[in-house]
């Protein structure tokens, strides 16, 4: 008995996944602070992030890094242009 699938069977299996919703987020940077510092924040407060201006933004799918990009403006809204896709080897290494 053969376990190989025809291209049509593989296409049907992929079709089952196409409607699965995923959370996509773009991370500008991170900072760690105490609860006291968090409670002291107010309008006009500035939180310094760990990334340098111009550094690529991390694109996360379900909290997993999948790509990097740069901020753009599209029709008065912010967007992100993908500049690099994380290699499968790097994605696997991040799972450990």
Short mmCIF file of C-alpha atoms in Angstrom, two decimals:
data_model
loop_
_atom_site.label_atom_id
_atom_site.label_comp_id
_atom_site.label_asym_id
_atom_site.label_seq_id
_atom_site.Cartn_x
_atom_site.Cartn_y
_atom_site.Cartn_z
CA UNK A 1 0.00 0.00 0.00
CA UNK A 2 1.43 3.37 -1.06
CA UNK A 3 1.43 6.35 1.30
CA UNK A 4 2.33 8.88 -1.41
CA UNK A 5 -0.34 11.45 -2.05
CA UNK A 6 -1.33 12.87 -5.40
CA UNK A 7 -0.95 16.63 -5.91
CA UNK A 8 -4.76 16.89 -5.80
CA UNK A 9 -4.86 15.20 -2.37
CA UNK A 10 -2.09 17.46 -1.08
CA UNK A 11 -3.98 20.52 -2.36
CA UNK A 12 -7.13 19.47 -0.49
CA UNK A 13 -5.15 19.06 2.74
CA UNK A 14 -3.65 22.54 2.37
CA UNK A 15 -7.10 23.98 1.58
CA UNK A 16 -8.24 22.86 5.05
CA UNK A 17 -5.65 25.17 6.62
CA UNK A 18 -6.20 28.29 4.51
CA UNK A 19 -9.06 29.62 6.67
CA UNK A 20 -7.30 29.12 10.03
CA UNK A 21 -6.99 32.55 11.69
CA UNK A 22 -3.53 33.59 12.93
CA UNK A 23 -2.48 36.51 15.12
CA UNK A 24 0.05 38.68 13.26
CA UNK A 25 1.89 41.39 15.18
CA UNK A 26 4.83 43.69 14.54
CA UNK A 27 7.19 44.43 17.40
CA UNK A 28 8.96 47.77 17.58
CA UNK A 29 11.06 46.71 20.56
CA UNK A 30 10.93 45.68 24.21
CA UNK A 31 11.65 47.08 27.62
CA UNK A 32 11.50 45.58 31.09
CA UNK A 33 10.27 47.77 33.94
CA UNK A 34 9.04 47.48 37.48
CA UNK A 35 5.38 47.79 38.40
CA UNK A 36 6.28 51.04 40.19
CA UNK A 37 7.72 52.48 36.95
CA UNK A 38 4.70 51.24 34.98
CA UNK A 39 2.28 52.92 37.39
CA UNK A 40 4.24 56.17 37.12
CA UNK A 41 3.60 56.39 33.34
CA UNK A 42 1.27 59.08 32.09
CA UNK A 43 0.56 61.11 28.96
CA UNK A 44 3.83 62.29 27.49
CA UNK A 45 5.91 59.56 29.15
CA UNK A 46 8.53 57.96 26.92
CA UNK A 47 9.45 54.28 27.12
CA UNK A 48 12.90 53.56 25.71
CA UNK A 49 13.00 50.37 23.64
CA UNK A 50 15.87 47.96 23.08
CA UNK A 51 16.04 48.55 19.31
CA UNK A 52 17.90 51.28 17.49
CA UNK A 53 15.95 53.58 15.15
CA UNK A 54 16.05 52.14 11.64
CA UNK A 55 16.62 48.58 12.84
CA UNK A 56 14.27 46.02 11.20
CA UNK A 57 10.97 45.35 12.97
CA UNK A 58 10.11 41.80 14.04
CA UNK A 59 7.02 40.28 12.39
CA UNK A 60 5.46 37.62 14.60
CA UNK A 61 2.79 35.05 13.81
CA UNK A 62 1.23 33.55 16.94
CA UNK A 63 4.15 35.02 18.94
CA UNK A 64 6.76 33.29 16.73
CA UNK A 65 9.24 35.31 14.67
CA UNK A 66 8.69 34.62 10.97
CA UNK A 67 10.04 37.71 9.21
CA UNK A 68 11.53 41.18 9.56
CA UNK A 69 10.49 44.39 7.89
CA UNK A 70 10.39 48.17 7.85
CA UNK A 71 7.62 50.57 8.78
CA UNK A 72 5.77 52.25 5.90
CA UNK A 73 2.73 54.50 5.58
CA UNK A 74 -0.07 53.31 3.28
CA UNK A 75 -3.12 55.58 2.79
CA UNK A 76 -2.48 57.37 6.13
CA UNK A 77 -2.14 54.05 8.00
CA UNK A 78 0.98 52.34 9.24
CA UNK A 79 2.09 49.15 7.55
CA UNK A 80 5.15 46.97 7.35
CA UNK A 81 7.15 46.03 4.27
CA UNK A 82 8.69 42.57 4.59
CA UNK A 83 12.41 42.71 3.94
CA UNK A 84 13.53 39.29 5.17
CA UNK A 85 11.89 35.93 5.85
CA UNK A 86 13.36 33.97 8.76
CA UNK A 87 14.95 30.75 7.55
CA UNK A 88 13.38 27.45 8.61
CA UNK A 89 16.59 26.62 10.49
CA UNK A 90 16.37 29.86 12.52
CA UNK A 91 12.67 29.26 13.26
CA UNK A 92 13.45 25.76 14.54
CA UNK A 93 16.34 27.07 16.65
CA UNK A 94 13.99 29.62 18.30
CA UNK A 95 11.63 26.81 19.35
CA UNK A 96 14.27 25.35 21.66
#
